[in-house]
PDB file of C-alpha atoms in Angstrom:
ATOM      1  CA  MET A   1     -24.363  11.074  -9.142  1.00 53.00           C
ATOM      2  CA  SER A   2     -23.337   8.541  -6.519  1.00 82.00           C
ATOM      3  CA  VAL A   3     -20.409   6.203  -7.051  1.00 93.00           C
ATOM      4  CA  VAL A   4     -21.338   2.532  -7.133  1.00 96.00           C
ATOM      5  CA  VAL A   5     -18.602   0.263  -5.779  1.00 98.00           C
ATOM      6  CA  HIS A   6     -18.558  -3.312  -7.051  1.00 98.00           C
ATOM      7  CA  HIS A   7     -16.973  -6.196  -5.156  1.00 98.00           C
ATOM      8  CA  ARG A   8     -15.517  -8.733  -7.577  1.00 98.00           C
ATOM      9  CA  TYR A   9     -13.188 -11.674  -8.029  1.00 98.00           C
ATOM     10  CA  ALA A  10     -10.799 -12.594 -10.832  1.00 98.00           C
ATOM     11  CA  THR A  11      -8.587 -15.630 -11.290  1.00 98.00           C
ATOM     12  CA  VAL A  12      -4.977 -14.706 -12.068  1.00 98.00           C
ATOM     13  CA  GLU A  13      -2.310 -17.369 -12.518  1.00 97.00           C
ATOM     14  CA  GLY A  14      -4.643 -19.842 -10.843  1.00 98.00           C
ATOM     15  CA  HIS A  15      -5.285 -17.657  -7.793  1.00 98.00           C
ATOM     16  CA  ARG A  16      -8.584 -16.011  -6.928  1.00 98.00           C
ATOM     17  CA  LEU A  17      -8.093 -12.316  -6.240  1.00 98.00           C
ATOM     18  CA  PHE A  18     -10.712 -10.065  -4.703  1.00 98.00           C
ATOM     19  CA  TYR A  19     -10.936  -6.464  -5.844  1.00 98.00           C
ATOM     20  CA  ARG A  20     -13.139  -3.414  -5.444  1.00 98.00           C
ATOM     21  CA  GLU A  21     -14.017  -1.506  -8.591  1.00 98.00           C
ATOM     22  CA  ALA A  22     -15.905   1.675  -9.372  1.00 98.00           C
ATOM     23  CA  GLY A  23     -16.409   3.631 -12.587  1.00 96.00           C
ATOM     24  CA  SER A  24     -16.647   2.521 -16.199  1.00 95.00           C
ATOM     25  CA  ALA A  25     -13.821   1.187 -18.351  1.00 95.00           C
ATOM     26  CA  ASP A  26     -13.645   4.354 -20.467  1.00 95.00           C
ATOM     27  CA  LEU A  27     -12.649   6.558 -17.517  1.00 96.00           C
ATOM     28  CA  PRO A  28      -9.073   7.368 -16.415  1.00 97.00           C
ATOM     29  CA  ALA A  29      -7.895   4.599 -14.116  1.00 98.00           C
ATOM     30  CA  ILE A  30      -6.548   4.688 -10.568  1.00 98.00           C
ATOM     31  CA  VAL A  31      -5.128   1.554  -8.964  1.00 98.00           C
ATOM     32  CA  LEU A  32      -5.102   1.569  -5.151  1.00 98.00           C
ATOM     33  CA  LEU A  33      -2.616  -0.782  -3.477  1.00 99.00           C
ATOM     34  CA  HIS A  34      -2.967  -1.487   0.226  1.00 98.00           C
ATOM     35  CA  GLY A  35      -0.361  -2.257   2.864  1.00 98.00           C
ATOM     36  CA  PHE A  36       0.249  -4.551   5.817  1.00 98.00           C
ATOM     37  CA  PRO A  37      -1.712  -5.858   7.669  1.00 97.00           C
ATOM     38  CA  THR A  38      -4.859  -4.675   5.948  1.00 98.00           C
ATOM     39  CA  SER A  39      -6.644  -5.058   2.600  1.00 98.00           C
ATOM     40  CA  SER A  40      -8.594  -2.995   0.087  1.00 98.00           C
ATOM     41  CA  PHE A  41     -10.978  -2.405   3.001  1.00 98.00           C
ATOM     42  CA  MET A  42      -8.718   0.529   3.870  1.00 98.00           C
ATOM     43  CA  PHE A  43      -9.989   2.314   0.726  1.00 98.00           C
ATOM     44  CA  ARG A  44     -13.693   1.698   1.398  1.00 98.00           C
ATOM     45  CA  ASN A  45     -14.374   5.373   2.180  1.00 97.00           C
ATOM     46  CA  LEU A  46     -11.990   6.833  -0.411  1.00 98.00           C
ATOM     47  CA  ILE A  47     -13.310   5.022  -3.490  1.00 98.00           C
ATOM     48  CA  PRO A  48     -16.787   6.635  -3.386  1.00 97.00           C
ATOM     49  CA  GLN A  49     -15.105  10.059  -3.327  1.00 97.00           C
ATOM     50  CA  LEU A  50     -13.282   9.489  -6.614  1.00 97.00           C
ATOM     51  CA  GLU A  51     -16.171  10.076  -8.981  1.00 96.00           C
ATOM     52  CA  GLY A  52     -15.187  10.338 -12.643  1.00 95.00           C
ATOM     53  CA  TYR A  53     -12.476   7.693 -12.455  1.00 97.00           C
ATOM     54  CA  ARG A  54     -12.235   3.960 -12.845  1.00 98.00           C
ATOM     55  CA  VAL A  55     -10.912   2.835  -9.478  1.00 98.00           C
ATOM     56  CA  ILE A  56      -9.497  -0.651  -8.909  1.00 98.00           C
ATOM     57  CA  ALA A  57      -8.378  -1.771  -5.458  1.00 98.00           C
ATOM     58  CA  PRO A  58      -7.260  -5.411  -5.166  1.00 98.00           C
ATOM     59  CA  ASP A  59      -6.507  -7.470  -2.088  1.00 98.00           C
ATOM     60  CA  HIS A  60      -2.994  -8.858  -2.446  1.00 98.00           C
ATOM     61  CA  LEU A  61      -2.624 -12.624  -2.347  1.00 98.00           C
ATOM     62  CA  GLY A  62      -2.504 -13.693   1.299  1.00 98.00           C
ATOM     63  CA  PHE A  63      -4.519 -10.671   2.415  1.00 98.00           C
ATOM     64  CA  GLY A  64      -8.171  -9.809   2.830  1.00 98.00           C
ATOM     65  CA  LEU A  65     -10.613 -11.762   0.693  1.00 98.00           C
ATOM     66  CA  SER A  66      -8.082 -12.956  -1.878  1.00 98.00           C
ATOM     67  CA  ASP A  67      -6.777 -16.501  -1.820  1.00 98.00           C
ATOM     68  CA  ALA A  68      -4.209 -17.143   0.887  1.00 98.00           C
ATOM     69  CA  PRO A  69      -2.190 -20.222  -0.036  1.00 98.00           C
ATOM     70  CA  SER A  70       0.336 -21.306   2.573  1.00 97.00           C
ATOM     71  CA  ALA A  71       3.967 -20.232   2.400  1.00 98.00           C
ATOM     72  CA  ASP A  72       4.744 -23.801   1.337  1.00 97.00           C
ATOM     73  CA  GLU A  73       2.262 -23.635  -1.550  1.00 97.00           C
ATOM     74  CA  PHE A  74       3.242 -20.205  -2.890  1.00 98.00           C
ATOM     75  CA  ASP A  75       6.598 -18.432  -2.957  1.00 98.00           C
ATOM     76  CA  TYR A  76       5.533 -15.097  -1.473  1.00 98.00           C
ATOM     77  CA  SER A  77       7.612 -12.121  -2.559  1.00 98.00           C
ATOM     78  CA  PHE A  78       7.004  -8.560  -3.652  1.00 98.00           C
ATOM     79  CA  ASP A  79       7.959  -9.587  -7.177  1.00 98.00           C
ATOM     80  CA  ALA A  80       5.250 -12.251  -7.094  1.00 98.00           C
ATOM     81  CA  LEU A  81       2.626  -9.866  -5.719  1.00 98.00           C
ATOM     82  CA  ALA A  82       3.507  -7.358  -8.445  1.00 98.00           C
ATOM     83  CA  ASP A  83       3.194 -10.122 -11.050  1.00 98.00           C
ATOM     84  CA  LEU A  84      -0.325 -10.926  -9.854  1.00 98.00           C
ATOM     85  CA  THR A  85      -1.310  -7.260  -9.802  1.00 98.00           C
ATOM     86  CA  ALA A  86      -0.016  -6.797 -13.351  1.00 98.00           C
ATOM     87  CA  GLY A  87      -1.930  -9.906 -14.406  1.00 98.00           C
ATOM     88  CA  LEU A  88      -5.138  -8.568 -12.900  1.00 98.00           C
ATOM     89  CA  LEU A  89      -4.732  -5.204 -14.633  1.00 98.00           C
ATOM     90  CA  LYS A  90      -4.071  -6.916 -17.964  1.00 98.00           C
ATOM     91  CA  GLN A  91      -7.203  -8.999 -17.513  1.00 98.00           C
ATOM     92  CA  LEU A  92      -9.193  -5.835 -16.781  1.00 98.00           C
ATOM     93  CA  GLY A  93      -7.755  -4.021 -19.806  1.00 98.00           C
ATOM     94  CA  VAL A  94      -5.974  -1.343 -17.762  1.00 98.00           C
ATOM     95  CA  THR A  95      -2.819  -0.128 -19.512  1.00 96.00           C
ATOM     96  CA  ARG A  96      -2.351   3.459 -18.234  1.00 96.00           C
ATOM     97  CA  TYR A  97      -3.184   4.463 -14.707  1.00 97.00           C
ATOM     98  CA  ALA A  98      -2.320   6.395 -11.593  1.00 98.00           C
ATOM     99  CA  ILE A  99      -1.269   4.433  -8.543  1.00 98.00           C
ATOM    100  CA  GLY A 100      -2.287   5.117  -4.973  1.00 98.00           C
ATOM    101  CA  VAL A 101       0.049   3.268  -2.613  1.00 98.00           C
ATOM    102  CA  GLN A 102       0.368   2.741   1.121  1.00 98.00           C
ATOM    103  CA  ASP A 103       2.967   0.674   2.988  1.00 98.00           C
ATOM    104  CA  TYR A 104       3.370  -2.681   1.128  1.00 98.00           C
ATOM    105  CA  GLY A 105       1.476  -1.213  -1.813  1.00 98.00           C
ATOM    106  CA  ALA A 106       4.446   1.054  -2.509  1.00 98.00           C
ATOM    107  CA  PRO A 107       7.050  -1.585  -3.438  1.00 98.00           C
ATOM    108  CA  ILE A 108       4.399  -3.362  -5.491  1.00 98.00           C
ATOM    109  CA  GLY A 109       3.571  -0.120  -7.283  1.00 98.00           C
ATOM    110  CA  TRP A 110       7.252   0.732  -7.796  1.00 98.00           C
ATOM    111  CA  ARG A 111       7.766  -2.598  -9.523  1.00 98.00           C
ATOM    112  CA  LEU A 112       4.839  -1.943 -11.849  1.00 98.00           C
ATOM    113  CA  ALA A 113       6.279   1.458 -12.762  1.00 98.00           C
ATOM    114  CA  ILE A 114       9.850   0.247 -13.250  1.00 98.00           C
ATOM    115  CA  ARG A 115       8.757  -2.681 -15.420  1.00 97.00           C
ATOM    116  CA  ASP A 116       6.425  -0.601 -17.593  1.00 97.00           C
ATOM    117  CA  PRO A 117       7.553   3.032 -17.334  1.00 96.00           C
ATOM    118  CA  ASP A 118       4.800   4.358 -19.609  1.00 96.00           C
ATOM    119  CA  ALA A 119       1.955   2.686 -17.726  1.00 97.00           C
ATOM    120  CA  VAL A 120       2.006   4.665 -14.472  1.00 97.00           C
ATOM    121  CA  VAL A 121       1.183   8.304 -15.113  1.00 97.00           C
ATOM    122  CA  ALA A 122       0.897   9.646 -11.551  1.00 98.00           C
ATOM    123  CA  VAL A 123       1.698   8.552  -8.002  1.00 98.00           C
ATOM    124  CA  ILE A 124      -0.307   9.108  -4.838  1.00 98.00           C
ATOM    125  CA  SER A 125       1.621   7.940  -1.796  1.00 98.00           C
ATOM    126  CA  GLN A 126      -0.007   7.775   1.622  1.00 98.00           C
ATOM    127  CA  ASN A 127       2.925   6.702   3.769  1.00 98.00           C
ATOM    128  CA  GLY A 128       4.201   4.532   0.936  1.00 98.00           C
ATOM    129  CA  ASN A 129       7.970   4.664   1.180  1.00 98.00           C
ATOM    130  CA  GLY A 130      10.471   4.980  -1.664  1.00 98.00           C
ATOM    131  CA  TYR A 131      13.564   6.396   0.064  1.00 98.00           C
ATOM    132  CA  ASP A 132      16.044   5.133   2.629  1.00 98.00           C
ATOM    133  CA  GLU A 133      15.468   8.166   4.824  1.00 97.00           C
ATOM    134  CA  GLY A 134      11.797   7.263   5.114  1.00 98.00           C
ATOM    135  CA  PHE A 135      12.489   4.334   7.437  1.00 98.00           C
ATOM    136  CA  VAL A 136      11.940   4.905  11.171  1.00 98.00           C
ATOM    137  CA  ALA A 137      14.599   2.731  12.780  1.00 97.00           C
ATOM    138  CA  ASN A 138      12.648   1.929  15.933  1.00 96.00           C
ATOM    139  CA  GLY A 139       9.759   0.592  13.908  1.00 96.00           C
ATOM    140  CA  TRP A 140      11.953  -1.495  11.604  1.00 98.00           C
ATOM    141  CA  GLN A 141      14.642  -2.870  13.907  1.00 97.00           C
ATOM    142  CA  GLY A 142      12.818  -6.140  14.548  1.00 97.00           C
ATOM    143  CA  ILE A 143      12.366  -6.780  10.825  1.00 98.00           C
ATOM    144  CA  TRP A 144      15.984  -5.847  10.085  1.00 98.00           C
ATOM    145  CA  ASP A 145      17.144  -8.232  12.810  1.00 98.00           C
ATOM    146  CA  TYR A 146      15.052 -11.025  11.306  1.00 98.00           C
ATOM    147  CA  GLN A 147      16.328 -10.309   7.807  1.00 98.00           C
ATOM    148  CA  ARG A 148      19.878 -10.550   9.103  1.00 98.00           C
ATOM    149  CA  GLU A 149      19.322 -13.725  11.124  1.00 98.00           C
ATOM    150  CA  GLN A 150      16.209 -15.899  11.282  1.00 97.00           C
ATOM    151  CA  THR A 151      16.670 -17.057  14.850  1.00 97.00           C
ATOM    152  CA  PRO A 152      13.761 -18.306  16.985  1.00 97.00           C
ATOM    153  CA  GLU A 153      14.149 -15.185  19.122  1.00 97.00           C
ATOM    154  CA  ASN A 154      13.944 -12.804  16.169  1.00 97.00           C
ATOM    155  CA  GLU A 155      10.986 -14.696  14.747  1.00 97.00           C
ATOM    156  CA  ALA A 156       9.163 -14.654  18.076  1.00 97.00           C
ATOM    157  CA  ALA A 157       9.642 -10.892  18.320  1.00 96.00           C
ATOM    158  CA  LEU A 158       8.064 -10.427  14.893  1.00 96.00           C
ATOM    159  CA  ARG A 159       5.152 -12.714  15.655  1.00 97.00           C
ATOM    160  CA  GLY A 160       4.202 -10.150  18.252  1.00 95.00           C
ATOM    161  CA  ALA A 161       3.200  -7.873  15.359  1.00 95.00           C
ATOM    162  CA  PHE A 162       0.285 -10.196  14.597  1.00 97.00           C
ATOM    163  CA  THR A 163      -1.523  -9.664  17.917  1.00 97.00           C
ATOM    164  CA  LEU A 164      -4.677  -7.571  18.122  1.00 98.00           C
ATOM    165  CA  GLU A 165      -2.914  -5.085  20.391  1.00 98.00           C
ATOM    166  CA  ALA A 166      -0.006  -4.601  17.978  1.00 97.00           C
ATOM    167  CA  ILE A 167      -2.319  -4.135  14.993  1.00 98.00           C
ATOM    168  CA  ARG A 168      -4.395  -1.627  16.947  1.00 98.00           C
ATOM    169  CA  ASP A 169      -1.200   0.275  17.754  1.00 98.00           C
ATOM    170  CA  GLN A 170      -0.560   0.693  14.027  1.00 97.00           C
ATOM    171  CA  TYR A 171      -3.876   2.520  13.751  1.00 98.00           C
ATOM    172  CA  VAL A 172      -3.856   4.629  16.907  1.00 98.00           C
ATOM    173  CA  THR A 173      -0.203   5.757  17.075  1.00 98.00           C
ATOM    174  CA  GLY A 174      -0.036   9.427  16.167  1.00 97.00           C
ATOM    175  CA  VAL A 175      -3.807   9.981  16.162  1.00 98.00           C
ATOM    176  CA  GLU A 176      -4.832  12.660  18.656  1.00 95.00           C
ATOM    177  CA  ASP A 177      -8.468  11.583  19.001  1.00 97.00           C
ATOM    178  CA  GLU A 178      -8.628   7.795  18.878  1.00 96.00           C
ATOM    179  CA  SER A 179     -12.434   7.904  18.989  1.00 98.00           C
ATOM    180  CA  VAL A 180     -12.545   8.875  15.294  1.00 97.00           C
ATOM    181  CA  LEU A 181     -11.050   5.486  14.398  1.00 98.00           C
ATOM    182  CA  SER A 182     -13.306   2.524  13.720  1.00 97.00           C
ATOM    183  CA  PRO A 183     -12.225  -0.556  15.726  1.00 98.00           C
ATOM    184  CA  ASP A 184     -13.598  -2.667  12.858  1.00 97.00           C
ATOM    185  CA  THR A 185     -10.320  -2.018  11.065  1.00 98.00           C
ATOM    186  CA  TRP A 186      -7.916  -3.686  13.461  1.00 98.00           C
ATOM    187  CA  HIS A 187     -10.351  -6.445  14.377  1.00 98.00           C
ATOM    188  CA  LEU A 188     -10.804  -7.326  10.687  1.00 98.00           C
ATOM    189  CA  ASP A 189      -7.057  -7.232  10.032  1.00 98.00           C
ATOM    190  CA  HIS A 190      -6.452  -9.452  13.052  1.00 98.00           C
ATOM    191  CA  ALA A 191      -9.046 -11.961  11.900  1.00 98.00           C
ATOM    192  CA  PHE A 192      -7.372 -12.341   8.509  1.00 97.00           C
ATOM    193  CA  LEU A 193      -3.874 -12.558   9.999  1.00 96.00           C
ATOM    194  CA  SER A 194      -5.089 -15.217  12.422  1.00 97.00           C
ATOM    195  CA  ARG A 195      -6.017 -17.687   9.691  1.00 96.00           C
ATOM    196  CA  PRO A 196      -4.004 -20.919   9.908  1.00 97.00           C
ATOM    197  CA  GLY A 197      -0.659 -20.489   8.155  1.00 97.00           C
ATOM    198  CA  ASN A 198      -0.983 -16.759   7.545  1.00 98.00           C
ATOM    199  CA  ALA A 199       1.668 -15.821  10.088  1.00 97.00           C
ATOM    200  CA  GLU A 200       4.203 -17.765   8.029  1.00 98.00           C
ATOM    201  CA  VAL A 201       3.071 -15.881   4.906  1.00 98.00           C
ATOM    202  CA  GLN A 202       3.691 -12.573   6.643  1.00 98.00           C
ATOM    203  CA  LEU A 203       7.073 -13.675   7.987  1.00 98.00           C
ATOM    204  CA  LYS A 204       8.125 -14.563   4.458  1.00 98.00           C
ATOM    205  CA  LEU A 205       7.148 -11.075   3.252  1.00 98.00           C
ATOM    206  CA  PHE A 206       8.988  -9.464   6.178  1.00 98.00           C
ATOM    207  CA  LEU A 207      12.062 -11.338   5.030  1.00 98.00           C
ATOM    208  CA  ASN A 208      11.523 -10.430   1.378  1.00 98.00           C
ATOM    209  CA  TYR A 209      11.112  -6.730   2.191  1.00 98.00           C
ATOM    210  CA  ALA A 210      14.907  -6.586   2.034  1.00 98.00           C
ATOM    211  CA  THR A 211      14.566  -6.666  -1.773  1.00 98.00           C
ATOM    212  CA  ASN A 212      12.767  -3.323  -1.828  1.00 98.00           C
ATOM    213  CA  PRO A 213      15.380  -0.670  -0.927  1.00 98.00           C
ATOM    214  CA  PRO A 214      17.719  -1.905  -3.708  1.00 98.00           C
ATOM    215  CA  LEU A 215      14.968  -0.901  -6.164  1.00 98.00           C
ATOM    216  CA  TYR A 216      14.870   2.692  -4.953  1.00 98.00           C
ATOM    217  CA  PRO A 217      17.539   4.021  -7.352  1.00 98.00           C
ATOM    218  CA  ALA A 218      15.523   2.717 -10.319  1.00 98.00           C
ATOM    219  CA  LEU A 219      12.401   4.335  -8.872  1.00 98.00           C
ATOM    220  CA  HIS A 220      14.211   7.654  -8.471  1.00 98.00           C
ATOM    221  CA  GLU A 221      15.546   7.466 -12.023  1.00 98.00           C
ATOM    222  CA  TRP A 222      12.021   6.814 -13.305  1.00 98.00           C
ATOM    223  CA  LEU A 223      10.676   9.805 -11.389  1.00 98.00           C
ATOM    224  CA  ARG A 224      13.483  12.072 -12.612  1.00 97.00           C
ATOM    225  CA  THR A 225      13.418  11.092 -16.271  1.00 97.00           C
ATOM    226  CA  ARG A 226       9.625  11.041 -16.548  1.00 95.00           C
ATOM    227  CA  GLN A 227       8.946  13.844 -14.063  1.00 95.00           C
ATOM    228  CA  VAL A 228       5.991  11.818 -12.861  1.00 95.00           C
ATOM    229  CA  PRO A 229       3.638  13.911 -10.717  1.00 98.00           C
ATOM    230  CA  VAL A 230       3.601  12.774  -7.089  1.00 98.00           C
ATOM    231  CA  LEU A 231       1.205  13.543  -4.262  1.00 98.00           C
ATOM    232  CA  ALA A 232       2.647  12.511  -0.893  1.00 98.00           C
ATOM    233  CA  ALA A 233      -0.029  12.722   1.806  1.00 98.00           C
ATOM    234  CA  TRP A 234       1.688  11.563   4.961  1.00 98.00           C
ATOM    235  CA  GLY A 235       0.763  11.002   8.573  1.00 97.00           C
ATOM    236  CA  LYS A 236       3.624  12.716  10.431  1.00 97.00           C
ATOM    237  CA  TYR A 237       3.698  10.303  13.344  1.00 98.00           C
ATOM    238  CA  ASP A 238       3.807   7.038  11.436  1.00 98.00           C
ATOM    239  CA  PRO A 239       5.994   4.722  13.561  1.00 97.00           C
ATOM    240  CA  PHE A 240       7.378   3.027  10.422  1.00 98.00           C
ATOM    241  CA  PHE A 241       7.683   5.648   7.667  1.00 98.00           C
ATOM    242  CA  GLY A 242       8.665   9.143   8.728  1.00 97.00           C
ATOM    243  CA  PRO A 243       8.050  12.525   7.079  1.00 98.00           C
ATOM    244  CA  ASP A 244      11.505  12.563   5.470  1.00 98.00           C
ATOM    245  CA  GLY A 245      10.249   9.796   3.192  1.00 98.00           C
ATOM    246  CA  ALA A 246       7.519  12.121   1.972  1.00 98.00           C
ATOM    247  CA  ARG A 247       9.799  15.128   1.516  1.00 98.00           C
ATOM    248  CA  ALA A 248      12.277  13.091  -0.499  1.00 98.00           C
ATOM    249  CA  PHE A 249       9.902  12.744  -3.443  1.00 98.00           C
ATOM    250  CA  ALA A 250      10.468  16.436  -4.205  1.00 97.00           C
ATOM    251  CA  ARG A 251      14.125  15.654  -4.846  1.00 97.00           C
ATOM    252  CA  ASP A 252      13.295  13.605  -7.941  1.00 97.00           C
ATOM    253  CA  SER A 253      10.008  14.998  -9.219  1.00 96.00           C
ATOM    254  CA  GLU A 254       9.501  18.690  -9.855  1.00 96.00           C
ATOM    255  CA  ASN A 255       5.804  17.861  -9.873  1.00 94.00           C
ATOM    256  CA  ALA A 256       5.772  16.597  -6.285  1.00 97.00           C
ATOM    257  CA  GLU A 257       3.292  17.923  -3.737  1.00 98.00           C
ATOM    258  CA  ILE A 258       4.094  17.113  -0.114  1.00 98.00           C
ATOM    259  CA  HIS A 259       1.412  17.323   2.573  1.00 98.00           C
ATOM    260  CA  LEU A 260       2.151  16.325   6.167  1.00 98.00           C
ATOM    261  CA  PHE A 261      -0.830  15.669   8.420  1.00 97.00           C
ATOM    262  CA  GLU A 262      -1.379  15.262  12.115  1.00 95.00           C
ATOM    263  CA  GLY A 263      -1.861  11.509  11.999  1.00 97.00           C
ATOM    264  CA  GLY A 264      -0.213   8.147  11.688  1.00 98.00           C
ATOM    265  CA  HIS A 265       0.253   5.103   9.484  1.00 98.00           C
ATOM    266  CA  PHE A 266      -3.387   4.742   8.433  1.00 98.00           C
ATOM    267  CA  LEU A 267      -4.098   8.386   7.687  1.00 98.00           C
ATOM    268  CA  LEU A 268      -7.275   7.635   5.724  1.00 98.00           C
ATOM    269  CA  GLU A 269      -8.907   6.483   8.950  1.00 98.00           C
ATOM    270  CA  SER A 270      -8.426   9.807  10.751  1.00 98.00           C
ATOM    271  CA  ALA A 271      -8.229  12.371   7.920  1.00 97.00           C
ATOM    272  CA  GLY A 272      -9.940  10.588   5.050  1.00 97.00           C
ATOM    273  CA  ASP A 273     -12.022  13.486   3.746  1.00 97.00           C
ATOM    274  CA  GLU A 274      -9.069  15.875   3.768  1.00 98.00           C
ATOM    275  CA  VAL A 275      -6.858  13.398   1.927  1.00 98.00           C
ATOM    276  CA  ALA A 276      -9.625  12.624  -0.576  1.00 98.00           C
ATOM    277  CA  ALA A 277      -9.983  16.328  -1.363  1.00 97.00           C
ATOM    278  CA  LEU A 278      -6.239  16.584  -2.023  1.00 98.00           C
ATOM    279  CA  ILE A 279      -6.368  13.528  -4.255  1.00 98.00           C
ATOM    280  CA  ARG A 280      -9.248  14.939  -6.304  1.00 97.00           C
ATOM    281  CA  GLU A 281      -7.425  18.234  -6.764  1.00 97.00           C
ATOM    282  CA  PHE A 282      -4.210  16.439  -7.736  1.00 97.00           C
ATOM    283  CA  LEU A 283      -5.952  14.149 -10.210  1.00 96.00           C
ATOM    284  CA  ALA A 284      -7.831  17.054 -11.786  1.00 95.00           C
ATOM    285  CA  LYS A 285      -4.435  18.523 -12.735  1.00 94.00           C
ATOM    286  CA  HIS A 286      -2.610  15.375 -13.763  1.00 93.00           C
ATOM    287  CA  LEU A 287      -5.280  12.844 -14.762  1.00 88.00           C
ATOM    288  CA  PRO A 288      -8.226  14.927 -15.998  1.00 82.00           C
ATOM    289  CA  THR A 289     -11.526  13.205 -16.529  1.00 76.00           C
ATOM    290  CA  ALA A 290     -12.401  15.146 -19.687  1.00 60.00           C
TER     291      ALA A 290
END
């Protein structure tokens, strides 16, 4: 049986959110949360490989095909993005689910879990950080500088992250054979980031990222007390989130599986089938379909 993926919109708190959905409402649910600078497009090849589950993959506000109000019209923060995600899930009747997180999707997912500890029953992290040791200093220094002081110089340095070349670097760094990567990915991301006013949206989220590490102790406590199963499938050469961030999950969950791959930040683009196989095996143990 082939998996049919539906492309849908929902209005949450007055904002139109795009999401991909597969599987019927009676199946165990998986919520896939994308990172910067992409969208649910990053899961386009994974979703069809998750037969037997209800899969929901939204575009965060300001990303992809969801509404993108200006930074003056909407107070962008990870709390706000988590609020919208929770609102979407409530509207769709999803109360218990596994989360699959990457990059920005991680702090959004951590908020969902901390706010409603019974809702999230398993975690799949593909370079979705939850530990201080996961940060690669070279990749984060520009953001840390901007968080400390919003000078024109620091802002200009960060705006460099929105160029086509910089976005492409996020995809190709750490990938041995770049020819396996589809250039559609970075061209699409660049097109969305280039919309009028979107750079200011992203700068606001760069600034707000400082609110995420202070949540890590609550995340770790949730993992320890619930012993939530975790699958960390990590590209070893990610320039932003290093392998120590993957290994650290085993410190708090006895049900953590750590897999380090030859690859980078967007591992699904270079090792998608291998990661999908791991996810299916993990879900069969911790979120059975029957």
